[in-house]
Amino acid sequence: MSTMRSLTFDAIIIGGGGSGLRAALELAKSGKKTAVLSKVFPTRSHTVSAQGGITCAIASADPNDDWRWHMYDTVKGGDYITDQDAAEYMCSEGPKAVFELEHMGLPFSRFDNGRIYQRPFGGQSKNFGEGGQAARTCAAADRTGHALLHTLYQNNLKNNTTFLNEWFAVDLVKNANGDVVGCIAMCIETGEVVHVKSKATVMATGGAGRIYASTTNALINTGDGIGMALRAGFPMQDMEMWQFHPTGIYGAGVLVTEGCRGEGGYLVNKDGERFMERYAPNAKDLAGRDVVARSMVMEILEGRGCGEHGDHVYLKLDHLGEEVLNKRLPGISELSKIFAHADPTEAPIPVVPTCHYMMGGIPTNVHGQAIMQDADGNDQIVNGLFACGEAACVSVHGANRLGGNSLLDLVVFGRAAGIFIEGALNEGIDYLDASESDIESAMKRINRWDESSGGESVADLKAELQGIMQNAFGVFRQEDNMQEGVKQLADLRGRIANAHLVDKSGAFNTARVEALELDNLMEVAEATAIAALERKESRGAHSRYDYPDRDDVNWLKHSMYFPAEKKVGKRDVNFKPKTVDTFEPKVRTY
Amino acid sequence: MSMLQVSIYRYNPETDSAPYMQEYQVDTQGRDLMVLNVLEMLKAQDTTLAYRRSCREGVCGSDGMNMNGKNGLACITSLSQVVKDNKLTLRPLPGLPVVRDLAVDMGLFYKQYERIQPYLQNDEPAPAIERLQSPEERDKLDGLYECILCACCSTSCPSFWWNPERFVGPAGLLQSYRFLADSRDTATQERLAELEDPFSVFRCRGIMNCVAVCPKGLNPTRAIGKIREMLLANAT
Amino acid sequence: MVTNITNLGRSGLSDWLIQRVSAVILALYTLFIVLYLLFNPGLDYATWSGLFAQTWMRIFSLLALLSIAAHAWVGLWTVTTDYLKSTGVRVGAQIVIILAIFVFLVWGIQVLWGA
């Protein structure tokens, strides 16, 4: 124990994706001693896969665009459990954050007047839903995430950010008062385990789509931050809310951007019918993602699916012409040819709703400070712990995220967390040091794996977990299935606790990383399952056969999952934006 | 049912005194899998096998490796593209030190990337909105900004093999030109001054291995030619 | 910034330019000699030395000689820096090459402009 090396920082940011890099940039500029700790080289983070764009009212496509319209869409899109103070902050601060990105060099596509190109995306409207479809998603062709992530990494290089690349954060270290004072981390290249001491620990660890068998997410999206926070005893918010993206390539799960439909593409069933006209007569293919995904599943269940097994639908793009496809959607054409063997200039792309985004996560305020609840159910700040990006639940996405809002979330709240932490560090932060036993309890998990001498294999258990989640917690859910799923997960937890890490070597041991990731997947899956079972209504992405309606009397609330008791509580949704009138819940149609 | 013969470069610095090739057999059930799928099947059998991967769709650049003699991304290279005589040989990217098995130490590659100052430089005060750029000016960045830093190009370049410390390499030079070509960047003179020595740019011998292997279809050789033109125009 | 003291032009750009200009001169000179030989099938010593007695031919030949010296130095310098990783061996080889080029150059001038 005493031989373990320790590293000390003012702030440690776990995760090198969009939100982590944006927070790091803010802190690097401030001169604070900060480091980004990432299990992959930062440009390999999943932000790189974002395609369509970053939604923001910069008034380029429409000079009269208003961030309040964007806020309305976001609140409605989230089926009214979006925190309105957070949505207000994101939508009003958004333009500043987007212009900053442009000034940093992000190669946005352009209109003829030289301004940033914006395309229509799902759920976008003008004039609070009264003015028709808006075009509000700022794009760099269909590689916006790639352009954004590289730009942020480049600007971190410019500002001399310290990087701990290919380091894996294992668990949080809490002191005797329950404050988060750092983490245990492992250098993947050497296998060395160190104690990272920090006054602020930022969870920018992204999503956990890999709890499902079919997902658009990268293989690295294993919910490491969520797992760490749950094991440290902190609650999670809205974990039942998982977005299924309408257009994952059938079979491969690879994402095809909503921008395809923004540029004029549409979905057809086996009869060639543009079926979204029936489900969403106004917005059609640009309705909320949850609405489109459900409609697709309905078509498939009712026997109008395409292909030999009738288990997918087609995304038609050929009518857009080669020029639009090459200019606006070059990456999609490439992916479609590789993974669907379909050239979109000639053939439609087979698509199916695919797990895409975790709306839930670590509950935070707009400054990125993690929140828990005291005994009376009041919000309480967790000292030393911050979260931003997909790992956080601010909550701007509520029960369903709008396309293009995730990239905005990353930069707005990454920046906000950075600014807040800088201020807090200036004022002075002084927490009790972690004791030897505090550190030891954070080491328990990695020690367990390193001491394992028998048991099931990580790969098999992971596949089983993904199967359970896919079957019982997909687009449509129902009580008995979920009950069974929760039971299977409980059994699985016991087996994972006894699973075997065969390879215990130090250097670049990816088997150890995958074992540690499996624990995190387990935590996320269980939180998702128990929260989903508890929410007895249908709202946004959470859709139940047995409770098909939204229940504003009982469930106009965030769910809060408490890991120690494995119980679900509720937390009030914020309906008090500072500068605009509250958007009251209405029936949500597109 | 014939099994796919897979031969993989193995090296664990803790236990192996020298690298060796290990033979595996994989039952692909006749499917045209991606090379990464095959690696995952093998990893489930033999957890000691080490390689990098992340997005599995060719945009993160993690799984660059040498497949039957040619560099590429394992996740978007199908077996039908590379397998010959039912045999697949996988080696780490050539020219960089091996960390373990198929994972190489990318330090030198990243160092060359950092050397070209891969960020926009503009000393004029930023406007309240974005800096304007015409679609024509923006078009000049196409074929440049898409680089994913997978290192397939630089590690297939003999000039980079011989002088990885001094020749920037195709990936770094492509990014260098991405900023030279950006109408918003004002550091052209400083950038060019850093490149006119005999190694940084001029070790490019126009071999064009970089163009042949780039999984994103980019053309570093053309970008290098453009840099040379700019240097020439600047100095004469 | 990579520094170099042994390359010819002290800059990659000038080396690159020298390499290309000298290549063009050498190509023209070679072409001229080949054509001259083709058009003078029964060439004898008197005609050949007559050609080299003319001032323009001597200048042209000197230009070609200087070009080959520069071209060889830039090219071989590159080869030595590519393949000879030991500094001692590389500097030694470069000295041998430069002496050889010098000797050939002086000798060539002597042949051209001498008796």
PDB file of N, CA, C and O in Angstrom, chain B residues 25-77:
ATOM      1  N   GLN B  25      -6.928 -20.094 -35.241  1.00  0.00           N
ATOM      2  CA  GLN B  25      -7.911 -20.487 -36.245  1.00  0.00           C
ATOM      3  C   GLN B  25      -9.251 -19.896 -35.841  1.00  0.00           C
ATOM      4  O   GLN B  25      -9.618 -19.928 -34.668  1.00  0.00           O
ATOM      5  N   VAL B  26      -9.945 -19.331 -36.801  1.00  0.00           N
ATOM      6  CA  VAL B  26     -11.227 -18.705 -36.496  1.00  0.00           C
ATOM      7  C   VAL B  26     -12.292 -19.241 -37.433  1.00  0.00           C
ATOM      8  O   VAL B  26     -12.087 -19.315 -38.649  1.00  0.00           O
ATOM      9  N   ASP B  27     -13.414 -19.589 -36.842  1.00  0.00           N
ATOM     10  CA  ASP B  27     -14.543 -20.035 -37.657  1.00  0.00           C
ATOM     11  C   ASP B  27     -15.419 -18.824 -37.970  1.00  0.00           C
ATOM     12  O   ASP B  27     -16.169 -18.345 -37.123  1.00  0.00           O
ATOM     13  N   THR B  28     -15.312 -18.326 -39.187  1.00  0.00           N
ATOM     14  CA  THR B  28     -16.073 -17.134 -39.557  1.00  0.00           C
ATOM     15  C   THR B  28     -17.464 -17.505 -40.059  1.00  0.00           C
ATOM     16  O   THR B  28     -18.259 -16.625 -40.386  1.00  0.00           O
ATOM     17  N   GLN B  29     -17.758 -18.760 -40.148  1.00  0.00           N
ATOM     18  CA  GLN B  29     -19.028 -19.266 -40.682  1.00  0.00           C
ATOM     19  C   GLN B  29     -19.336 -18.649 -42.043  1.00  0.00           C
ATOM     20  O   GLN B  29     -20.481 -18.336 -42.359  1.00  0.00           O
ATOM     21  N   GLY B  30     -18.265 -18.434 -42.778  1.00  0.00           N
ATOM     22  CA  GLY B  30     -18.419 -17.939 -44.142  1.00  0.00           C
ATOM     23  C   GLY B  30     -18.807 -16.474 -44.259  1.00  0.00           C
ATOM     24  O   GLY B  30     -19.024 -15.973 -45.356  1.00  0.00           O
ATOM     25  N   ARG B  31     -18.891 -15.772 -43.116  1.00  0.00           N
ATOM     26  CA  ARG B  31     -19.295 -14.369 -43.184  1.00  0.00           C
ATOM     27  C   ARG B  31     -18.116 -13.481 -43.557  1.00  0.00           C
ATOM     28  O   ARG B  31     -16.980 -13.760 -43.192  1.00  0.00           O
ATOM     29  N   ASP B  32     -18.403 -12.397 -44.237  1.00  0.00           N
ATOM     30  CA  ASP B  32     -17.348 -11.445 -44.587  1.00  0.00           C
ATOM     31  C   ASP B  32     -17.221 -10.428 -43.456  1.00  0.00           C
ATOM     32  O   ASP B  32     -17.694  -9.300 -43.547  1.00  0.00           O
ATOM     33  N   LEU B  33     -16.585 -10.850 -42.367  1.00  0.00           N
ATOM     34  CA  LEU B  33     -16.454  -9.997 -41.182  1.00  0.00           C
ATOM     35  C   LEU B  33     -15.413  -8.914 -41.400  1.00  0.00           C
ATOM     36  O   LEU B  33     -14.622  -8.976 -42.337  1.00  0.00           O
ATOM     37  N   MET B  34     -15.434  -7.941 -40.511  1.00  0.00           N
ATOM     38  CA  MET B  34     -14.337  -6.989 -40.467  1.00  0.00           C
ATOM     39  C   MET B  34     -13.189  -7.638 -39.684  1.00  0.00           C
ATOM     40  O   MET B  34     -13.425  -8.479 -38.805  1.00  0.00           O
ATOM     41  N   VAL B  35     -11.979  -7.177 -39.941  1.00  0.00           N
ATOM     42  CA  VAL B  35     -10.830  -7.740 -39.233  1.00  0.00           C
ATOM     43  C   VAL B  35     -10.995  -7.542 -37.725  1.00  0.00           C
ATOM     44  O   VAL B  35     -10.655  -8.423 -36.924  1.00  0.00           O
ATOM     45  N   LEU B  36     -11.576  -6.407 -37.318  1.00  0.00           N
ATOM     46  CA  LEU B  36     -11.773  -6.166 -35.888  1.00  0.00           C
ATOM     47  C   LEU B  36     -12.706  -7.211 -35.267  1.00  0.00           C
ATOM     48  O   LEU B  36     -12.490  -7.643 -34.132  1.00  0.00           O
ATOM     49  N   ASN B  37     -13.732  -7.636 -36.011  1.00  0.00           N
ATOM     50  CA  ASN B  37     -14.624  -8.678 -35.496  1.00  0.00           C
ATOM     51  C   ASN B  37     -13.840  -9.954 -35.211  1.00  0.00           C
ATOM     52  O   ASN B  37     -14.065 -10.624 -34.201  1.00  0.00           O
ATOM     53  N   VAL B  38     -12.920 -10.266 -36.116  1.00  0.00           N
ATOM     54  CA  VAL B  38     -12.101 -11.465 -35.930  1.00  0.00           C
ATOM     55  C   VAL B  38     -11.246 -11.319 -34.672  1.00  0.00           C
ATOM     56  O   VAL B  38     -11.137 -12.236 -33.860  1.00  0.00           O
ATOM     57  N   LEU B  39     -10.665 -10.127 -34.493  1.00  0.00           N
ATOM     58  CA  LEU B  39      -9.846  -9.894 -33.300  1.00  0.00           C
ATOM     59  C   LEU B  39     -10.680 -10.049 -32.030  1.00  0.00           C
ATOM     60  O   LEU B  39     -10.212 -10.597 -31.028  1.00  0.00           O
ATOM     61  N   GLU B  40     -11.927  -9.567 -32.078  1.00  0.00           N
ATOM     62  CA  GLU B  40     -12.774  -9.686 -30.894  1.00  0.00           C
ATOM     63  C   GLU B  40     -13.101 -11.143 -30.591  1.00  0.00           C
ATOM     64  O   GLU B  40     -13.150 -11.529 -29.420  1.00  0.00           O
ATOM     65  N   MET B  41     -13.321 -11.920 -31.646  1.00  0.00           N
ATOM     66  CA  MET B  41     -13.576 -13.348 -31.436  1.00  0.00           C
ATOM     67  C   MET B  41     -12.354 -14.009 -30.801  1.00  0.00           C
ATOM     68  O   MET B  41     -12.471 -14.853 -29.907  1.00  0.00           O
ATOM     69  N   LEU B  42     -11.174 -13.607 -31.259  1.00  0.00           N
ATOM     70  CA  LEU B  42      -9.952 -14.172 -30.701  1.00  0.00           C
ATOM     71  C   LEU B  42      -9.729 -13.713 -29.263  1.00  0.00           C
ATOM     72  O   LEU B  42      -9.286 -14.467 -28.411  1.00  0.00           O
ATOM     73  N   LYS B  43     -10.057 -12.452 -29.009  1.00  0.00           N
ATOM     74  CA  LYS B  43      -9.868 -11.896 -27.667  1.00  0.00           C
ATOM     75  C   LYS B  43     -10.745 -12.623 -26.644  1.00  0.00           C
ATOM     76  O   LYS B  43     -10.360 -12.786 -25.487  1.00  0.00           O
ATOM     77  N   ALA B  44     -11.921 -13.069 -27.090  1.00  0.00           N
ATOM     78  CA  ALA B  44     -12.800 -13.818 -26.193  1.00  0.00           C
ATOM     79  C   ALA B  44     -12.164 -15.163 -25.821  1.00  0.00           C
ATOM     80  O   ALA B  44     -12.328 -15.655 -24.707  1.00  0.00           O
ATOM     81  N   GLN B  45     -11.413 -15.738 -26.777  1.00  0.00           N
ATOM     82  CA  GLN B  45     -10.720 -17.017 -26.500  1.00  0.00           C
ATOM     83  C   GLN B  45      -9.441 -16.799 -25.717  1.00  0.00           C
ATOM     84  O   GLN B  45      -9.123 -17.502 -24.792  1.00  0.00           O
ATOM     85  N   ASP B  46      -8.664 -15.807 -26.166  1.00  0.00           N
ATOM     86  CA  ASP B  46      -7.341 -15.566 -25.598  1.00  0.00           C
ATOM     87  C   ASP B  46      -7.287 -14.125 -25.111  1.00  0.00           C
ATOM     88  O   ASP B  46      -7.002 -13.196 -25.869  1.00  0.00           O
ATOM     89  N   THR B  47      -7.572 -13.936 -23.834  1.00  0.00           N
ATOM     90  CA  THR B  47      -7.711 -12.566 -23.329  1.00  0.00           C
ATOM     91  C   THR B  47      -6.378 -11.816 -23.262  1.00  0.00           C
ATOM     92  O   THR B  47      -6.358 -10.622 -23.031  1.00  0.00           O
ATOM     93  N   THR B  48      -5.273 -12.543 -23.468  1.00  0.00           N
ATOM     94  CA  THR B  48      -3.986 -11.857 -23.369  1.00  0.00           C
ATOM     95  C   THR B  48      -3.656 -11.044 -24.619  1.00  0.00           C
ATOM     96  O   THR B  48      -2.699 -10.287 -24.635  1.00  0.00           O
ATOM     97  N   LEU B  49      -4.430 -11.235 -25.677  1.00  0.00           N
ATOM     98  CA  LEU B  49      -4.165 -10.529 -26.929  1.00  0.00           C
ATOM     99  C   LEU B  49      -4.491  -9.036 -26.766  1.00  0.00           C
ATOM    100  O   LEU B  49      -5.595  -8.677 -26.356  1.00  0.00           O
ATOM    101  N   ALA B  50      -3.511  -8.178 -27.070  1.00  0.00           N
ATOM    102  CA  ALA B  50      -3.710  -6.738 -26.851  1.00  0.00           C
ATOM    103  C   ALA B  50      -3.744  -5.947 -28.154  1.00  0.00           C
ATOM    104  O   ALA B  50      -2.910  -6.150 -29.042  1.00  0.00           O
ATOM    105  N   TYR B  51      -4.730  -5.096 -28.272  1.00  0.00           N
ATOM    106  CA  TYR B  51      -4.836  -4.171 -29.411  1.00  0.00           C
ATOM    107  C   TYR B  51      -5.734  -3.031 -28.971  1.00  0.00           C
ATOM    108  O   TYR B  51      -6.443  -3.129 -27.976  1.00  0.00           O
ATOM    109  N   ARG B  52      -5.714  -1.942 -29.712  1.00  0.00           N
ATOM    110  CA  ARG B  52      -6.574  -0.810 -29.389  1.00  0.00           C
ATOM    111  C   ARG B  52      -7.812  -0.831 -30.278  1.00  0.00           C
ATOM    112  O   ARG B  52      -7.741  -1.233 -31.434  1.00  0.00           O
ATOM    113  N   ARG B  53      -8.923  -0.360 -29.754  1.00  0.00           N
ATOM    114  CA  ARG B  53     -10.116  -0.173 -30.562  1.00  0.00           C
ATOM    115  C   ARG B  53     -11.043   0.746 -29.798  1.00  0.00           C
ATOM    116  O   ARG B  53     -11.012   0.804 -28.585  1.00  0.00           O
ATOM    117  N   SER B  54     -11.876   1.483 -30.547  1.00  0.00           N
ATOM    118  CA  SER B  54     -12.861   2.315 -29.858  1.00  0.00           C
ATOM    119  C   SER B  54     -14.155   2.390 -30.657  1.00  0.00           C
ATOM    120  O   SER B  54     -15.094   1.661 -30.389  1.00  0.00           O
ATOM    121  N   CYS B  55     -14.196   3.219 -31.709  1.00  0.00           N
ATOM    122  CA  CYS B  55     -15.490   3.506 -32.343  1.00  0.00           C
ATOM    123  C   CYS B  55     -16.024   2.362 -33.190  1.00  0.00           C
ATOM    124  O   CYS B  55     -17.192   2.296 -33.468  1.00  0.00           O
ATOM    125  N   ARG B  56     -15.167   1.495 -33.673  1.00  0.00           N
ATOM    126  CA  ARG B  56     -15.459   0.380 -34.582  1.00  0.00           C
ATOM    127  C   ARG B  56     -16.192   0.805 -35.856  1.00  0.00           C
ATOM    128  O   ARG B  56     -16.901   0.026 -36.467  1.00  0.00           O
ATOM    129  N   GLU B  57     -16.045   2.086 -36.248  1.00  0.00           N
ATOM    130  CA  GLU B  57     -16.661   2.513 -37.510  1.00  0.00           C
ATOM    131  C   GLU B  57     -15.735   3.414 -38.323  1.00  0.00           C
ATOM    132  O   GLU B  57     -16.182   4.161 -39.183  1.00  0.00           O
ATOM    133  N   GLY B  58     -14.441   3.367 -38.007  1.00  0.00           N
ATOM    134  CA  GLY B  58     -13.474   4.053 -38.860  1.00  0.00           C
ATOM    135  C   GLY B  58     -13.371   5.552 -38.670  1.00  0.00           C
ATOM    136  O   GLY B  58     -12.905   6.249 -39.568  1.00  0.00           O
ATOM    137  N   VAL B  59     -13.789   6.071 -37.534  1.00  0.00           N
ATOM    138  CA  VAL B  59     -13.645   7.520 -37.342  1.00  0.00           C
ATOM    139  C   VAL B  59     -12.749   7.909 -36.165  1.00  0.00           C
ATOM    140  O   VAL B  59     -12.369   9.069 -36.042  1.00  0.00           O
ATOM    141  N   CYS B  60     -12.398   6.943 -35.297  1.00  0.00           N
ATOM    142  CA  CYS B  60     -11.582   7.327 -34.134  1.00  0.00           C
ATOM    143  C   CYS B  60     -10.099   7.076 -34.367  1.00  0.00           C
ATOM    144  O   CYS B  60      -9.259   7.684 -33.719  1.00  0.00           O
ATOM    145  N   GLY B  61      -9.776   6.171 -35.286  1.00  0.00           N
ATOM    146  CA  GLY B  61      -8.366   5.957 -35.623  1.00  0.00           C
ATOM    147  C   GLY B  61      -7.585   5.123 -34.633  1.00  0.00           C
ATOM    148  O   GLY B  61      -6.362   5.178 -34.607  1.00  0.00           O
ATOM    149  N   SER B  62      -8.255   4.323 -33.804  1.00  0.00           N
ATOM    150  CA  SER B  62      -7.543   3.529 -32.789  1.00  0.00           C
ATOM    151  C   SER B  62      -6.868   2.293 -33.360  1.00  0.00           C
ATOM    152  O   SER B  62      -5.780   1.937 -32.938  1.00  0.00           O
ATOM    153  N   ASP B  63      -7.561   1.626 -34.293  1.00  0.00           N
ATOM    154  CA  ASP B  63      -7.116   0.270 -34.628  1.00  0.00           C
ATOM    155  C   ASP B  63      -6.366   0.180 -35.950  1.00  0.00           C
ATOM    156  O   ASP B  63      -6.535  -0.752 -36.716  1.00  0.00           O
ATOM    157  N   GLY B  64      -5.485   1.161 -36.154  1.00  0.00           N
ATOM    158  CA  GLY B  64      -4.583   1.070 -37.292  1.00  0.00           C
ATOM    159  C   GLY B  64      -3.628  -0.088 -37.061  1.00  0.00           C
ATOM    160  O   GLY B  64      -3.084  -0.237 -35.971  1.00  0.00           O
ATOM    161  N   MET B  65      -3.478  -0.948 -38.063  1.00  0.00           N
ATOM    162  CA  MET B  65      -2.524  -2.054 -37.949  1.00  0.00           C
ATOM    163  C   MET B  65      -2.161  -2.529 -39.340  1.00  0.00           C
ATOM    164  O   MET B  65      -2.711  -2.053 -40.337  1.00  0.00           O
ATOM    165  N   ASN B  66      -1.207  -3.432 -39.388  1.00  0.00           N
ATOM    166  CA  ASN B  66      -0.740  -3.931 -40.669  1.00  0.00           C
ATOM    167  C   ASN B  66      -1.388  -5.283 -40.938  1.00  0.00           C
ATOM    168  O   ASN B  66      -1.158  -6.241 -40.227  1.00  0.00           O
ATOM    169  N   MET B  67      -2.233  -5.301 -41.977  1.00  0.00           N
ATOM    170  CA  MET B  67      -3.009  -6.507 -42.273  1.00  0.00           C
ATOM    171  C   MET B  67      -2.541  -7.090 -43.603  1.00  0.00           C
ATOM    172  O   MET B  67      -2.654  -6.416 -44.634  1.00  0.00           O
ATOM    173  N   ASN B  68      -1.993  -8.268 -43.572  1.00  0.00           N
ATOM    174  CA  ASN B  68      -1.413  -8.888 -44.766  1.00  0.00           C
ATOM    175  C   ASN B  68      -0.535  -7.899 -45.530  1.00  0.00           C
ATOM    176  O   ASN B  68      -0.635  -7.754 -46.749  1.00  0.00           O
ATOM    177  N   GLY B  69       0.269  -7.187 -44.769  1.00  0.00           N
ATOM    178  CA  GLY B  69       1.279  -6.326 -45.396  1.00  0.00           C
ATOM    179  C   GLY B  69       0.850  -4.914 -45.690  1.00  0.00           C
ATOM    180  O   GLY B  69       1.660  -4.103 -46.139  1.00  0.00           O
ATOM    181  N   LYS B  70      -0.419  -4.598 -45.457  1.00  0.00           N
ATOM    182  CA  LYS B  70      -0.858  -3.247 -45.773  1.00  0.00           C
ATOM    183  C   LYS B  70      -1.499  -2.588 -44.549  1.00  0.00           C
ATOM    184  O   LYS B  70      -2.322  -3.207 -43.876  1.00  0.00           O
ATOM    185  N   ASN B  71      -1.118  -1.350 -44.290  1.00  0.00           N
ATOM    186  CA  ASN B  71      -1.697  -0.645 -43.150  1.00  0.00           C
ATOM    187  C   ASN B  71      -3.153  -0.287 -43.415  1.00  0.00           C
ATOM    188  O   ASN B  71      -3.523   0.065 -44.542  1.00  0.00           O
ATOM    189  N   GLY B  72      -3.962  -0.325 -42.363  1.00  0.00           N
ATOM    190  CA  GLY B  72      -5.357   0.074 -42.491  1.00  0.00           C
ATOM    191  C   GLY B  72      -6.040  -0.026 -41.142  1.00  0.00           C
ATOM    192  O   GLY B  72      -5.409  -0.377 -40.139  1.00  0.00           O
ATOM    193  N   LEU B  73      -7.317   0.306 -41.127  1.00  0.00           N
ATOM    194  CA  LEU B  73      -8.090   0.211 -39.892  1.00  0.00           C
ATOM    195  C   LEU B  73      -8.800  -1.143 -39.854  1.00  0.00           C
ATOM    196  O   LEU B  73      -9.535  -1.481 -40.784  1.00  0.00           O
ATOM    197  N   ALA B  74      -8.601  -1.863 -38.759  1.00  0.00           N
ATOM    198  CA  ALA B  74      -9.178  -3.205 -38.665  1.00  0.00           C
ATOM    199  C   ALA B  74     -10.704  -3.176 -38.709  1.00  0.00           C
ATOM    200  O   ALA B  74     -11.338  -4.094 -39.210  1.00  0.00           O
ATOM    201  N   CYS B  75     -11.297  -2.084 -38.216  1.00  0.00           N
ATOM    202  CA  CYS B  75     -12.755  -2.070 -38.088  1.00  0.00           C
ATOM    203  C   CYS B  75     -13.477  -1.850 -39.407  1.00  0.00           C
ATOM    204  O   CYS B  75     -14.655  -2.164 -39.516  1.00  0.00           O
ATOM    205  N   ILE B  76     -12.802  -1.274 -40.394  1.00  0.00           N
ATOM    206  CA  ILE B  76     -13.494  -1.060 -41.670  1.00  0.00           C
ATOM    207  C   ILE B  76     -12.802  -1.796 -42.816  1.00  0.00           C
ATOM    208  O   ILE B  76     -13.019  -1.501 -43.984  1.00  0.00           O
ATOM    209  N   THR B  77     -11.972  -2.757 -42.455  1.00  0.00           N
ATOM    210  CA  THR B  77     -11.343  -3.589 -43.482  1.00  0.00           C
ATOM    211  C   THR B  77     -11.988  -4.968 -43.406  1.00  0.00           C
ATOM    212  O   THR B  77     -11.869  -5.658 -42.386  1.00  0.00           O
TER     213      THR B  77
END
